[in-house]
Amino acid sequence: DIQMTQSPSSLSASVGDRVTITCRASQSISSYLNWYQQKPGKAPKLLIYAASSLQSGVPSRFSGSGSGTDFTLTISSLQLEDFATYYCQQSYSTPNTFGQGTKLEIK
Amino acid sequence: QLQLQESGPGLVKPSETLSLTCTVSGGSISSSSYYWGWIRQPPGKGLEWIGSIYYSGSTYYNPSLKSRVTISVDTSKNQFSLRVSSVTAADTAVYYCASLSIAASQTFDYWGQGTLVTVSS
């Protein structure tokens, strides 16, 4: 199985901050990397697919980059509604695997 | 826009079989553009892919669960289903169904709201 490791596991930030979350795969996954946002009690929501493609309807302050084994999710200017848990997921091979999550909290 | 809705018992006894159904609306489950999948999330923990199915019936399972999991599709009802046998407390989780967009690198693009299944006697 391909292991996905996110860092940090938690992060405190303020509204307006620029935030970056990292995801590392245990082997190359090309650009088969997706990012999701999950709020408490809700289903995950797709933000970014194929490493850098913005899902329709997602604000442009979200961006993704990377290929191979190292990927990043960047939020350019945090808004109140962005405080949530973020997961990366590889779709390069089965079993599809997720990172352990990064909880973004208000400072 | 696709909408997915999970249904099934919220409480299952240990050693019994968990059964859930996902009803798809807003599109056809027979679309060649999608796979259909199940993901679960134990309380307070991360996400685990259980398996996926194509409308033709081709299935892909997580090896960690493969011996206990069956996913099936009913195109006449626009539904797909999950069965997990011999459940234990470790199978307690919120179970989500989702669509996997083939065009978008097999991303889980639409999700159901999730249903909590508790395994307890």
mmCIF file of N, CA and C in Angstrom, chain A residues 45-106:
data_model
loop_
_atom_site.group_PDB
_atom_site.id
_atom_site.type_symbol
_atom_site.label_atom_id
_atom_site.label_comp_id
_atom_site.label_asym_id
_atom_site.label_seq_id
_atom_site.Cartn_x
_atom_site.Cartn_y
_atom_site.Cartn_z
ATOM 1 N N LYS A 45 -15.214 17.316 1.505
ATOM 2 C CA LYS A 45 -15.527 18.073 0.288
ATOM 3 C C LYS A 45 -14.273 18.161 -0.559
ATOM 4 N N LEU A 46 -14.402 17.823 -1.833
ATOM 5 C CA LEU A 46 -13.250 17.871 -2.727
ATOM 6 C C LEU A 46 -12.850 19.320 -3.005
ATOM 7 N N LEU A 47 -11.553 19.596 -2.808
ATOM 8 C CA LEU A 47 -11.026 20.930 -3.099
ATOM 9 C C LEU A 47 -10.172 20.938 -4.370
ATOM 10 N N ILE A 48 -9.219 20.021 -4.411
ATOM 11 C CA ILE A 48 -8.203 19.976 -5.463
ATOM 12 C C ILE A 48 -8.089 18.531 -5.948
ATOM 13 N N TYR A 49 -8.044 18.331 -7.266
ATOM 14 C CA TYR A 49 -7.786 17.004 -7.802
ATOM 15 C C TYR A 49 -6.613 17.062 -8.774
ATOM 16 N N ALA A 50 -6.039 15.919 -9.016
ATOM 17 C CA ALA A 50 -4.863 15.842 -9.900
ATOM 18 C C ALA A 50 -3.791 16.838 -9.487
ATOM 19 N N ALA A 51 -3.574 16.946 -8.205
ATOM 20 C CA ALA A 51 -2.514 17.753 -7.576
ATOM 21 C C ALA A 51 -2.741 19.254 -7.622
ATOM 22 N N SER A 52 -3.293 19.766 -8.737
ATOM 23 C CA SER A 52 -3.350 21.226 -8.858
ATOM 24 C C SER A 52 -4.615 21.762 -9.514
ATOM 25 N N SER A 53 -5.563 20.903 -9.830
ATOM 26 C CA SER A 53 -6.796 21.357 -10.489
ATOM 27 C C SER A 53 -7.848 21.707 -9.449
ATOM 28 N N LEU A 54 -8.349 22.908 -9.534
ATOM 29 C CA LEU A 54 -9.338 23.396 -8.576
ATOM 30 C C LEU A 54 -10.722 22.861 -8.933
ATOM 31 N N GLN A 55 -11.356 22.198 -7.972
ATOM 32 C CA GLN A 55 -12.712 21.700 -8.199
ATOM 33 C C GLN A 55 -13.655 22.889 -8.412
ATOM 34 N N SER A 56 -14.624 22.697 -9.293
ATOM 35 C CA SER A 56 -15.597 23.739 -9.582
ATOM 36 C C SER A 56 -16.268 24.229 -8.300
ATOM 37 N N GLY A 57 -16.358 25.551 -8.164
ATOM 38 C CA GLY A 57 -17.032 26.142 -7.017
ATOM 39 C C GLY A 57 -16.130 26.382 -5.815
ATOM 40 N N VAL A 58 -14.912 25.891 -5.864
ATOM 41 C CA VAL A 58 -13.978 26.085 -4.739
ATOM 42 C C VAL A 58 -13.265 27.429 -4.905
ATOM 43 N N PRO A 59 -13.186 28.223 -3.835
ATOM 44 C CA PRO A 59 -12.556 29.547 -3.948
ATOM 45 C C PRO A 59 -11.113 29.472 -4.426
ATOM 46 N N SER A 60 -10.714 30.492 -5.163
ATOM 47 C CA SER A 60 -9.379 30.500 -5.762
ATOM 48 C C SER A 60 -8.266 30.708 -4.741
ATOM 49 N N ARG A 61 -8.595 30.989 -3.489
ATOM 50 C CA ARG A 61 -7.538 31.096 -2.466
ATOM 51 C C ARG A 61 -6.916 29.736 -2.161
ATOM 52 N N PHE A 62 -7.593 28.662 -2.582
ATOM 53 C CA PHE A 62 -7.044 27.317 -2.431
ATOM 54 C C PHE A 62 -6.233 26.963 -3.684
ATOM 55 N N SER A 63 -5.048 26.416 -3.465
ATOM 56 C CA SER A 63 -4.244 25.951 -4.594
ATOM 57 C C SER A 63 -3.427 24.736 -4.175
ATOM 58 N N GLY A 64 -3.100 23.923 -5.161
ATOM 59 C CA GLY A 64 -2.299 22.738 -4.902
ATOM 60 C C GLY A 64 -1.135 22.656 -5.862
ATOM 61 N N SER A 65 -0.065 22.008 -5.408
ATOM 62 C CA SER A 65 1.098 21.842 -6.269
ATOM 63 C C SER A 65 1.818 20.563 -5.906
ATOM 64 N N GLY A 66 2.735 20.172 -6.775
ATOM 65 C CA GLY A 66 3.572 19.013 -6.521
ATOM 66 C C GLY A 66 3.364 17.902 -7.526
ATOM 67 N N SER A 67 4.289 16.972 -7.505
ATOM 68 C CA SER A 67 4.190 15.760 -8.314
ATOM 69 C C SER A 67 5.218 14.769 -7.790
ATOM 70 N N GLY A 68 5.024 13.515 -8.134
ATOM 71 C CA GLY A 68 5.945 12.496 -7.638
ATOM 72 C C GLY A 68 5.577 12.071 -6.234
ATOM 73 N N THR A 69 6.315 12.542 -5.250
ATOM 74 C CA THR A 69 6.051 12.145 -3.871
ATOM 75 C C THR A 69 5.693 13.303 -2.947
ATOM 76 N N ASP A 70 5.934 14.530 -3.354
ATOM 77 C CA ASP A 70 5.749 15.670 -2.463
ATOM 78 C C ASP A 70 4.732 16.661 -3.014
ATOM 79 N N PHE A 71 3.764 16.987 -2.155
ATOM 80 C CA PHE A 71 2.649 17.827 -2.575
ATOM 81 C C PHE A 71 2.327 18.860 -1.500
ATOM 82 N N THR A 72 1.751 19.980 -1.915
ATOM 83 C CA THR A 72 1.335 20.986 -0.960
ATOM 84 C C THR A 72 -0.055 21.520 -1.301
ATOM 85 N N LEU A 73 -0.782 21.854 -0.251
ATOM 86 C CA LEU A 73 -2.036 22.593 -0.346
ATOM 87 C C LEU A 73 -1.782 23.947 0.300
ATOM 88 N N THR A 74 -2.102 25.001 -0.413
ATOM 89 C CA THR A 74 -1.906 26.349 0.108
ATOM 90 C C THR A 74 -3.240 27.085 0.142
ATOM 91 N N ILE A 75 -3.469 27.755 1.253
ATOM 92 C CA ILE A 75 -4.614 28.668 1.367
ATOM 93 C C ILE A 75 -3.999 30.059 1.463
ATOM 94 N N SER A 76 -4.290 30.889 0.495
ATOM 95 C CA SER A 76 -3.541 32.140 0.372
ATOM 96 C C SER A 76 -3.902 33.153 1.453
ATOM 97 N N SER A 77 -5.155 33.198 1.854
ATOM 98 C CA SER A 77 -5.610 34.147 2.872
ATOM 99 C C SER A 77 -6.775 33.499 3.607
ATOM 100 N N LEU A 78 -6.474 32.974 4.790
ATOM 101 C CA LEU A 78 -7.462 32.193 5.526
ATOM 102 C C LEU A 78 -8.730 32.979 5.828
ATOM 103 N N GLN A 79 -9.849 32.315 5.594
ATOM 104 C CA GLN A 79 -11.138 32.860 5.987
ATOM 105 C C GLN A 79 -11.698 32.012 7.138
ATOM 106 N N LEU A 80 -12.656 32.578 7.854
ATOM 107 C CA LEU A 80 -13.211 31.891 9.017
ATOM 108 C C LEU A 80 -13.746 30.518 8.644
ATOM 109 N N GLU A 81 -14.338 30.404 7.481
ATOM 110 C CA GLU A 81 -14.950 29.136 7.060
ATOM 111 C C GLU A 81 -13.915 28.080 6.656
ATOM 112 N N ASP A 82 -12.632 28.447 6.639
ATOM 113 C CA ASP A 82 -11.590 27.500 6.235
ATOM 114 C C ASP A 82 -11.070 26.661 7.396
ATOM 115 N N PHE A 83 -11.476 26.990 8.612
ATOM 116 C CA PHE A 83 -10.993 26.226 9.748
ATOM 117 C C PHE A 83 -11.714 24.880 9.766
ATOM 118 N N ALA A 84 -10.948 23.821 9.555
ATOM 119 C CA ALA A 84 -11.474 22.487 9.297
ATOM 120 C C ALA A 84 -10.297 21.512 9.310
ATOM 121 N N THR A 85 -10.586 20.269 8.987
ATOM 122 C CA THR A 85 -9.534 19.262 8.832
ATOM 123 C C THR A 85 -9.358 18.973 7.345
ATOM 124 N N TYR A 86 -8.105 18.866 6.934
ATOM 125 C CA TYR A 86 -7.776 18.663 5.530
ATOM 126 C C TYR A 86 -7.090 17.307 5.354
ATOM 127 N N TYR A 87 -7.500 16.594 4.312
ATOM 128 C CA TYR A 87 -6.940 15.285 4.005
ATOM 129 C C TYR A 87 -6.408 15.250 2.569
ATOM 130 N N CYS A 88 -5.263 14.626 2.403
ATOM 131 C CA CYS A 88 -4.817 14.307 1.057
ATOM 132 C C CYS A 88 -5.173 12.840 0.782
ATOM 133 N N GLN A 89 -5.233 12.472 -0.485
ATOM 134 C CA GLN A 89 -5.607 11.114 -0.882
ATOM 135 C C GLN A 89 -4.947 10.807 -2.218
ATOM 136 N N GLN A 90 -4.348 9.620 -2.321
ATOM 137 C CA GLN A 90 -3.759 9.232 -3.600
ATOM 138 C C GLN A 90 -4.721 8.343 -4.364
ATOM 139 N N SER A 91 -4.843 8.606 -5.660
ATOM 140 C CA SER A 91 -5.684 7.785 -6.530
ATOM 141 C C SER A 91 -4.830 7.138 -7.624
ATOM 142 N N TYR A 92 -3.552 6.948 -7.323
ATOM 143 C CA TYR A 92 -2.634 6.339 -8.293
ATOM 144 C C TYR A 92 -2.842 4.838 -8.371
ATOM 145 N N SER A 93 -3.092 4.218 -7.206
ATOM 146 C CA SER A 93 -3.288 2.778 -7.182
ATOM 147 C C SER A 93 -4.200 2.395 -6.030
ATOM 148 N N THR A 94 -4.799 1.222 -6.157
ATOM 149 C CA THR A 94 -5.605 0.707 -5.051
ATOM 150 C C THR A 94 -4.717 -0.112 -4.123
ATOM 151 N N PRO A 95 -4.962 -0.086 -2.821
ATOM 152 C CA PRO A 95 -6.041 0.653 -2.181
ATOM 153 C C PRO A 95 -5.786 2.152 -2.168
ATOM 154 N N ASN A 96 -6.797 2.933 -2.586
ATOM 155 C CA ASN A 96 -6.686 4.379 -2.419
ATOM 156 C C ASN A 96 -6.432 4.659 -0.947
ATOM 157 N N THR A 97 -5.486 5.516 -0.647
ATOM 158 C CA THR A 97 -5.161 5.794 0.742
ATOM 159 C C THR A 97 -5.176 7.297 1.009
ATOM 160 N N PHE A 98 -5.538 7.621 2.251
ATOM 161 C CA PHE A 98 -5.635 8.998 2.703
ATOM 162 C C PHE A 98 -4.497 9.309 3.677
ATOM 163 N N GLY A 99 -4.146 10.570 3.753
ATOM 164 C CA GLY A 99 -3.285 11.020 4.828
ATOM 165 C C GLY A 99 -4.062 11.012 6.134
ATOM 166 N N GLN A 100 -3.350 11.228 7.226
ATOM 167 C CA GLN A 100 -3.979 11.144 8.549
ATOM 168 C C GLN A 100 -4.775 12.400 8.891
ATOM 169 N N GLY A 101 -4.644 13.438 8.087
ATOM 170 C CA GLY A 101 -5.386 14.666 8.315
ATOM 171 C C GLY A 101 -4.561 15.750 8.972
ATOM 172 N N THR A 102 -4.904 16.994 8.655
ATOM 173 C CA THR A 102 -4.316 18.171 9.287
ATOM 174 C C THR A 102 -5.458 19.031 9.803
ATOM 175 N N LYS A 103 -5.481 19.236 11.111
ATOM 176 C CA LYS A 103 -6.542 20.041 11.711
ATOM 177 C C LYS A 103 -6.086 21.487 11.781
ATOM 178 N N LEU A 104 -6.822 22.348 11.120
ATOM 179 C CA LEU A 104 -6.506 23.765 11.072
ATOM 180 C C LEU A 104 -7.403 24.498 12.058
ATOM 181 N N GLU A 105 -6.775 25.092 13.059
ATOM 182 C CA GLU A 105 -7.519 25.732 14.133
ATOM 183 C C GLU A 105 -7.259 27.226 14.176
ATOM 184 N N ILE A 106 -8.181 27.913 14.790
ATOM 185 C CA ILE A 106 -8.057 29.362 14.928
ATOM 186 C C ILE A 106 -7.072 29.696 16.047
#
